[in-house]
CSV table of C-alpha atoms in Angstrom, one decimal:
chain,number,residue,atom,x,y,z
A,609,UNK,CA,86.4,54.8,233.3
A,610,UNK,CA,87.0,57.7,230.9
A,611,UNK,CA,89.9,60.0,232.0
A,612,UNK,CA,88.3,63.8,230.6
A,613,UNK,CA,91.3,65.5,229.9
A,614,UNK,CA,88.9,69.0,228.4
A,615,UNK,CA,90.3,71.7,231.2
A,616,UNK,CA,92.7,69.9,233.0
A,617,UNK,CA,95.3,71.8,232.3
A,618,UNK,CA,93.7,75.7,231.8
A,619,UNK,CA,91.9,75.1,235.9
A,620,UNK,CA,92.8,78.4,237.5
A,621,UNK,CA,94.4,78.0,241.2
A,622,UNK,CA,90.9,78.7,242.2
A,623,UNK,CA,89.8,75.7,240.7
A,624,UNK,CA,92.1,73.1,242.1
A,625,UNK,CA,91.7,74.4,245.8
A,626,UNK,CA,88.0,73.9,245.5
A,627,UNK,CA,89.0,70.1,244.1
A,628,UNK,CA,92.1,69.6,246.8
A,629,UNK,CA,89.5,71.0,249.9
A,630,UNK,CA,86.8,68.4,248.0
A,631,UNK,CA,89.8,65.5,248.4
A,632,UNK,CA,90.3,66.2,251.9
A,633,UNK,CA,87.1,66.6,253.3
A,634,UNK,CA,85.9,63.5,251.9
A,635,UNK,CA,87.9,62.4,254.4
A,636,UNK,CA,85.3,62.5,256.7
A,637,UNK,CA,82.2,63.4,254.5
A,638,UNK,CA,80.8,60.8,252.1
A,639,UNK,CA,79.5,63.9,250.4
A,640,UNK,CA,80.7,67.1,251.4
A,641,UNK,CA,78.1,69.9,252.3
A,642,UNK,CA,77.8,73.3,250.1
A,643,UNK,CA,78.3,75.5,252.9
A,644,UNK,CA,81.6,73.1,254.7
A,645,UNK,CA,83.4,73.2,250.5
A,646,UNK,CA,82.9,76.8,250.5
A,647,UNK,CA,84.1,77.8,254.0
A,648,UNK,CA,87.1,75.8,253.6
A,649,UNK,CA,87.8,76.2,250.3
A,650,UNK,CA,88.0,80.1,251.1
A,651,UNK,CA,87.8,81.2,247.9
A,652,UNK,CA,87.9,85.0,246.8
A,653,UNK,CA,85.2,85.9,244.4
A,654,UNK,CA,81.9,83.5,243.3
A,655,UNK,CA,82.4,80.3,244.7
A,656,UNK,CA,79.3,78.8,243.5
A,657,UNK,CA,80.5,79.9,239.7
A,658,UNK,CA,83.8,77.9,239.9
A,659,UNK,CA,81.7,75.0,241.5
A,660,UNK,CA,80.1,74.9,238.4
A,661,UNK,CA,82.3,74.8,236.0
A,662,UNK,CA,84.0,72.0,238.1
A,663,UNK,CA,81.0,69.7,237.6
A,664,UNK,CA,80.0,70.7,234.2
A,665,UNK,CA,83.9,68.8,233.6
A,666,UNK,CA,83.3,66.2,235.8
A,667,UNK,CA,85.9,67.0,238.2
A,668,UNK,CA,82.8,67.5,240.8
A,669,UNK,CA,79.2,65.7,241.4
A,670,UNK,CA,76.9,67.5,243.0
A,671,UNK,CA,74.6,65.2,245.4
A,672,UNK,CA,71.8,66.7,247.8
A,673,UNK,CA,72.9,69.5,248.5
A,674,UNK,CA,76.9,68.7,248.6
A,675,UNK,CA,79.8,67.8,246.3
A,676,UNK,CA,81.9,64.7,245.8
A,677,UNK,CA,85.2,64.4,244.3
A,678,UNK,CA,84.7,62.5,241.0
A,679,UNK,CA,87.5,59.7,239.5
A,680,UNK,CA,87.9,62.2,236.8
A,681,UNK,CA,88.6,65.2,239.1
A,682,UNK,CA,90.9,63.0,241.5
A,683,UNK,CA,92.5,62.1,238.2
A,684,UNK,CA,92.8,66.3,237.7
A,685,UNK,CA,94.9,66.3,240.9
A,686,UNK,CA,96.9,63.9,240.3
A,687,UNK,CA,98.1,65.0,236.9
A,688,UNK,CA,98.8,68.5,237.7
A,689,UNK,CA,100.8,67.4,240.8
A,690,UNK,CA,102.7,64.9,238.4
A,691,UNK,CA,102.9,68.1,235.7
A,692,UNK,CA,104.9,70.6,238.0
A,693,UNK,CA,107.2,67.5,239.0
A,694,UNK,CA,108.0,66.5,235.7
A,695,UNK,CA,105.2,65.5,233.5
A,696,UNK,CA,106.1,67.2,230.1
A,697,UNK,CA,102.8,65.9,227.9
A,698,UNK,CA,100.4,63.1,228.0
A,699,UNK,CA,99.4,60.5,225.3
A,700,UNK,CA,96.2,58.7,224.1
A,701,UNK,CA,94.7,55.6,226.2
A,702,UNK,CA,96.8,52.0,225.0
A,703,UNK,CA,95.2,49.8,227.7
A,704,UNK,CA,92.2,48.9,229.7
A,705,UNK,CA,92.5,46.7,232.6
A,706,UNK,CA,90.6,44.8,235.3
A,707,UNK,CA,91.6,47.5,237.9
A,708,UNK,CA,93.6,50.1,235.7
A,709,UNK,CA,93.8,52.4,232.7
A,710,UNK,CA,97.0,52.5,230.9
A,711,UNK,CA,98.4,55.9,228.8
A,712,UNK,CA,101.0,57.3,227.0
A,713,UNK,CA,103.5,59.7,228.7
A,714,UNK,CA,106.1,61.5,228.6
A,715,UNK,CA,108.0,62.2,231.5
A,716,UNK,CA,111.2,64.5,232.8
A,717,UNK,CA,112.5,63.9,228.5
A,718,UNK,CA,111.8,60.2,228.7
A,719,UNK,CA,108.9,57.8,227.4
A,720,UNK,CA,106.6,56.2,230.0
A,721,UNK,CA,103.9,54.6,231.1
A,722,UNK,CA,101.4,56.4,233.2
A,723,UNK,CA,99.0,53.6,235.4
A,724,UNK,CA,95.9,55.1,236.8
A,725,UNK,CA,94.4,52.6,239.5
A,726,UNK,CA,91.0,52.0,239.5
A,727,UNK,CA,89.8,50.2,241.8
A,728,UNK,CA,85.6,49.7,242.4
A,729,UNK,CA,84.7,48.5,239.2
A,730,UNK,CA,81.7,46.3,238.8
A,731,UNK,CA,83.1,43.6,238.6
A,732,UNK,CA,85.7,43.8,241.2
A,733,UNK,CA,83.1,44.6,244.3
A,734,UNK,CA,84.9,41.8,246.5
A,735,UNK,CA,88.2,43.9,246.2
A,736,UNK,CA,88.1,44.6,250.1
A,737,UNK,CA,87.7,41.6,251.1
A,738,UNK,CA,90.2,39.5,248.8
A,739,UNK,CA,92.9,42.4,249.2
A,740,UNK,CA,93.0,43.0,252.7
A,741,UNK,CA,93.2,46.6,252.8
A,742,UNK,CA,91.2,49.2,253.6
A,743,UNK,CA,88.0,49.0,255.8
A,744,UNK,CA,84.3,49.0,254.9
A,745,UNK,CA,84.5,52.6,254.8
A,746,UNK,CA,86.8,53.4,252.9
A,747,UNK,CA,85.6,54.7,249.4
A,748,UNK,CA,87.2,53.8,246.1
A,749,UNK,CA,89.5,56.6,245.6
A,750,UNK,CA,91.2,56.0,248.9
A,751,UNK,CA,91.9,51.9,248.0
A,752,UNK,CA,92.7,52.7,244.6
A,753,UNK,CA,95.6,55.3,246.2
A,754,UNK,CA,96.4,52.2,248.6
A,755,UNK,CA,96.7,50.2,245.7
A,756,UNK,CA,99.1,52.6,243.6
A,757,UNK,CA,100.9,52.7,246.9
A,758,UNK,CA,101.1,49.0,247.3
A,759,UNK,CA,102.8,49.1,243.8
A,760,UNK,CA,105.1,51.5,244.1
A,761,UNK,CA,106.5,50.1,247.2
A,762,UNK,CA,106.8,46.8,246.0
A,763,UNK,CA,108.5,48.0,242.8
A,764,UNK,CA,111.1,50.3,244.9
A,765,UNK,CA,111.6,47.2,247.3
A,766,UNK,CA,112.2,44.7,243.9
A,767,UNK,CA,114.2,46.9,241.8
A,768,UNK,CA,117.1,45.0,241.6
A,769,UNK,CA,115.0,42.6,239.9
A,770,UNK,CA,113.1,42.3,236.4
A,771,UNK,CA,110.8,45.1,237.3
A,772,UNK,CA,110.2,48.5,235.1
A,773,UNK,CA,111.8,51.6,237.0
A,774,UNK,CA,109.4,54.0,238.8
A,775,UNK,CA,109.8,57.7,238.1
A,776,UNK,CA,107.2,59.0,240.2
A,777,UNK,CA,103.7,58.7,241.5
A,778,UNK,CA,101.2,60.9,243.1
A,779,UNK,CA,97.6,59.5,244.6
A,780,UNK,CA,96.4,56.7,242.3
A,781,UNK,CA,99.1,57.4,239.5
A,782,UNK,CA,102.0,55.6,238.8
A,783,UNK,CA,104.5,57.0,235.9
A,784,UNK,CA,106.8,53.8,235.0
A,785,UNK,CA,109.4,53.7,232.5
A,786,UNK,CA,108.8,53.0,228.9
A,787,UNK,CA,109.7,49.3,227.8
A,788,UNK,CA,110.7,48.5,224.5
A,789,UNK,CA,109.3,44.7,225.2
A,790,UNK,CA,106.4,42.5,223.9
A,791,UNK,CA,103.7,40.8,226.3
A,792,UNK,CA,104.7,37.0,226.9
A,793,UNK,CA,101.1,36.4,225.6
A,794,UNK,CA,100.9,38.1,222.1
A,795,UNK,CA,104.6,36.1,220.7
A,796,UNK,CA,106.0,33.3,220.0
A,797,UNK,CA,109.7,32.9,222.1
A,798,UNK,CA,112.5,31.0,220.4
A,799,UNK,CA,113.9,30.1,223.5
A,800,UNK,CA,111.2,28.6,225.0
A,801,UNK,CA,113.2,26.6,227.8
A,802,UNK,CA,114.9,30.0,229.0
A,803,UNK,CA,111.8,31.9,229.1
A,804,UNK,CA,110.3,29.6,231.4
A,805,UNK,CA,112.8,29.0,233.5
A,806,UNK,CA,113.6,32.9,234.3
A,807,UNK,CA,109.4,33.0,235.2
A,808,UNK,CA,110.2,30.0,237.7
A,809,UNK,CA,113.7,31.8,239.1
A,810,UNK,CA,111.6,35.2,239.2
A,811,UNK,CA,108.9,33.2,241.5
A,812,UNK,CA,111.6,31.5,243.6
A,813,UNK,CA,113.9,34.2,243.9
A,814,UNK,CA,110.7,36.4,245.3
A,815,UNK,CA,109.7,33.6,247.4
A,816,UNK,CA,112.6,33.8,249.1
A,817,UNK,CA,112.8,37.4,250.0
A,818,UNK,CA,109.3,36.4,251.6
A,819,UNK,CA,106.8,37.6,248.7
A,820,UNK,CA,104.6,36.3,246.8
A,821,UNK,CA,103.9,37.9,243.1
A,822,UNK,CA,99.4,36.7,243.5
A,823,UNK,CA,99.4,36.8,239.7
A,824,UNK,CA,101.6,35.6,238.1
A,825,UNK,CA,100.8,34.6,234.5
A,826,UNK,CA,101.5,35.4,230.7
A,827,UNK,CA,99.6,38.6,230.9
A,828,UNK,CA,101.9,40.3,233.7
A,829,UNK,CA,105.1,38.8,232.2
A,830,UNK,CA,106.7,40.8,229.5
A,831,UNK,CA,109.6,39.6,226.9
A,832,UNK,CA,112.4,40.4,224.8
A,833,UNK,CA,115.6,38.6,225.8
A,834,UNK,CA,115.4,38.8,229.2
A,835,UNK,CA,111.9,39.3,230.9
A,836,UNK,CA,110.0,42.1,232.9
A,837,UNK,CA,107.5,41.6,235.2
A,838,UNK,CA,104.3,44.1,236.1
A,839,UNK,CA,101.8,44.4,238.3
A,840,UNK,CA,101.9,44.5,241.8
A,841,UNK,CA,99.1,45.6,243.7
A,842,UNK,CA,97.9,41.9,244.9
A,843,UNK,CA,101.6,41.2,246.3
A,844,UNK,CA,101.3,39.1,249.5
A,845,UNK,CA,104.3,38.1,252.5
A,846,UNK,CA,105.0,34.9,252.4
A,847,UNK,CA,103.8,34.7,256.2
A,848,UNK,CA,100.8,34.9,255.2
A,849,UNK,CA,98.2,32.4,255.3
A,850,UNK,CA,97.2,32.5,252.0
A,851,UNK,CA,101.0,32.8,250.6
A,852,UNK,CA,101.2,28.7,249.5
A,853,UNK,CA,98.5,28.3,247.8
A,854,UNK,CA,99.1,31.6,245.7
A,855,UNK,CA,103.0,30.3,245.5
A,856,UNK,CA,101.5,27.3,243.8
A,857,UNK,CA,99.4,28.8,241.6
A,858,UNK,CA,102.0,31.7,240.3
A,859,UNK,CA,104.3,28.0,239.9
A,860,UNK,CA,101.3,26.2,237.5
A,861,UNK,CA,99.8,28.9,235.7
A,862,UNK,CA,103.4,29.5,234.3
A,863,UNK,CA,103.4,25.6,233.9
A,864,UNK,CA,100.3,25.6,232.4
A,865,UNK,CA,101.2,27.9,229.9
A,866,UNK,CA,104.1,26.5,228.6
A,867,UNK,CA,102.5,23.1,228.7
A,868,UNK,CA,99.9,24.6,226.6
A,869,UNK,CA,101.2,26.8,223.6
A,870,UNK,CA,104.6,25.2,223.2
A,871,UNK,CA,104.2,21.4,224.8
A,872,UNK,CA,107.0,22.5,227.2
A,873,UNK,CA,106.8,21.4,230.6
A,874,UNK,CA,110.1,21.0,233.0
A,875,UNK,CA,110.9,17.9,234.5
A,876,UNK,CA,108.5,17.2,237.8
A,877,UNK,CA,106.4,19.8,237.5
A,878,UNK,CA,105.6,22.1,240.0
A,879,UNK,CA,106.2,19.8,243.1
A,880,UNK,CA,110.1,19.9,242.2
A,881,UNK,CA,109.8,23.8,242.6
A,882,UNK,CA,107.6,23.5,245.5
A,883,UNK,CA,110.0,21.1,247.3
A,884,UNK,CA,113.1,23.4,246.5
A,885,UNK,CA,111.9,26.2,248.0
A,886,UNK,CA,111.2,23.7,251.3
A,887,UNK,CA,107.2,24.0,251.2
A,888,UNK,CA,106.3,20.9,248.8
A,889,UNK,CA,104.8,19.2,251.7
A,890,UNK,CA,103.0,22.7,253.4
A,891,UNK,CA,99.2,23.2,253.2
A,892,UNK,CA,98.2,25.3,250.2
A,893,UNK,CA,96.2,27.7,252.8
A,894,UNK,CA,92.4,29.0,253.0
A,895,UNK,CA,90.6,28.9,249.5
A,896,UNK,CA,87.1,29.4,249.5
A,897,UNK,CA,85.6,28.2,246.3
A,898,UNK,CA,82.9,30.9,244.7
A,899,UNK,CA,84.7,33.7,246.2
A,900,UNK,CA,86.2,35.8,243.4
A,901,UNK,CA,89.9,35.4,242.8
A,902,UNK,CA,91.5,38.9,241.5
A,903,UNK,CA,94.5,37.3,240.4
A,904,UNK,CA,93.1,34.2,238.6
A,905,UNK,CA,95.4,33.0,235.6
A,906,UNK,CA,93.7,32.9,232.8
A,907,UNK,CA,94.3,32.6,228.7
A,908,UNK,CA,91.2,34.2,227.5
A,909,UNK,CA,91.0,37.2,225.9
A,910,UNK,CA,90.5,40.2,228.3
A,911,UNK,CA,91.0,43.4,229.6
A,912,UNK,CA,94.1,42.9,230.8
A,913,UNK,CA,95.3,41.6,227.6
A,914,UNK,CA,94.4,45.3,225.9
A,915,UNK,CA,96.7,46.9,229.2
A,916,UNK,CA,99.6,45.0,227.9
A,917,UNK,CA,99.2,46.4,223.9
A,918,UNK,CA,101.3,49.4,225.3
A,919,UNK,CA,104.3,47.8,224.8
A,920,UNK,CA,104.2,47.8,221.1
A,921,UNK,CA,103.6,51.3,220.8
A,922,UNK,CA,105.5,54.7,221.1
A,923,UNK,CA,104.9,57.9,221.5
A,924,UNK,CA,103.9,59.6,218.4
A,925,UNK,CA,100.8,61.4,218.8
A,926,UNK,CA,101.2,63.2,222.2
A,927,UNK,CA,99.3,66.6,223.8
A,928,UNK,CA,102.0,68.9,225.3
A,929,UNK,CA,100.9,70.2,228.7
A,930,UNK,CA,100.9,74.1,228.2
A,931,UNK,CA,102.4,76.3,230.3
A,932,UNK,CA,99.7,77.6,232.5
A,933,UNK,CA,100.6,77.4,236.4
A,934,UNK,CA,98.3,75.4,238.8
């Protein structure tokens, strides 16, 4: 999903009502119909010439005889809501993943992240039934503002553990703090025993505020003396039905890992960890095999590992917002 930056930030006040009335009324209209846009919108002067220039950016589709709000122009929102709170100027694209697109940012004087959800991709069609949110009509930008949501909430609610800071958010946009780490994946740790063992406390210690992480593995971990973890969305309660076997799983592919790449594996396994946290001898819950796991672990090279290059980069090459209002 390319975010088209051209005009984002030279759109008249004119321009963005027409995309805000778009937003809302595809609350109720899968497309929205010329004449309900331009009632709404109430927009003084040629309507149908600032419809136009909105689609020949993307920021509008126009579909038998009505509009739709495009990614591209619900990412337009977003960033000029984000600009008048704080967002100074925006960086190039350091990370593509399964369900996100990572930039450069800079925010109220300080480096960040800024993480556009995107949920709907190809691939991910089974999104509303493995997540659990949303219902059957609900169109992508709506879950993909749940699932920035989702994130931001459980990154407020965790804060006083390894997580990055949250400066803000608005829609489908989450601006995080920069972090001067590497991704567990693309190094080589010295203290290997350590490492591990602060995955398995972060697990544990999240299991017993009655969470679990859903994907836990080398991608979403980040290192440098301590560790950082990332990515959110997929979080479930620990009530839930699904919450043991996705306990386990967070518990082996960190095993698996370490077992892998550096021949480390702690005493007993996983069933030590299981048993300590009093649910070694619990069903690992519902899985249906050939139903598409989001969060699977895995070690091949991937999307997600591009999402994570970010953290070796800074911001050097940056487009200042200008000063137009919105």
């Amino acid at each position: 999903m390319k975010l088209v930056t051209d005009g984002v930030w030279s759109l008249s006040r004119m321009h963005l009502r027409i995309l805000r009335t778009a937003e809302e009324c595809m609350r109720s209209h899968a497309i929205v119909p010329f004449d309900v846009l331009k009632s709404r919108s109430r927009i003084k002067g040629n309507f149908m010439e600032h419809a136009i220039d909105l689609c020949k950016l993307k920021f509008l589709s126009y579909v038998e005889n009505g509009y739709k709000l495009t990614y591209s122009g619900h990412d337009c929102l977003a960033i000029n809501t984000l600009r008048q709170r704080g967002l100074e100027a925006m960086g190039e694209k350091v990370g593509v993943g399964k369900e996100s697109d990572i930039y450069l940012g800079v925010y109220g004087g300080r480096e960040s992240i800024l993480k556009f959800h995107r949920l709907g991709r190809i691939s991910f069609r089974n999104v509303r039934r493995n997540r659990r949110y949303g219902g059957e009509g609900t169109d992508w930008l709506e879950l993909s503002r749940i699932s920035c949501q989702r994130e931001v909430m459980y990154l407020e609610k965790f804060k006083d553990m390894d997580v990055p800071a949250v400066f803000d958010h608005d829609r489908h946009v989450v601006v995080q703090e920069f972090l001067d780490y590497l991704p567990l994946y693309k190094t080589r740790v010295s203290n290997v025993r350590t490492i591990c063992y602060l995955m398995i406390g972060f697990i544990k210690d999240l299991w017993k505020r009655g969470y679990v992480h859903g994907d836990f593995n080398e991608f979403n971990v980040l290192v440098k003396d301590d560790i950082k973890v990332i990515d959110f969305p997929q979080c479930i309660q620990s009530s839930d039905e699904r919450a043991v076997y996705y306990l386990r799983r967070d518990l082996e592919c960190v095993l698996a890992y370490f077992r892998k790449k550096y021949g480390y594996e702690p005493e007993d396994g996983c069933s030590r960890f299981m048993d300590e946290l009093g649910v070694g001898g619990r069903s690992h819950g519902p899985h249906r095999p050939g139903v598409e796991d989001l969060s699977a672990c895995s070690t091949a090279e991937s999307g997600v590992q591009k999402e994570m290059e970010l953290l070796g980069l800074r911001v050097d090459d940056v487009s200042a917002l200008d000063g137009r209002s919105a």
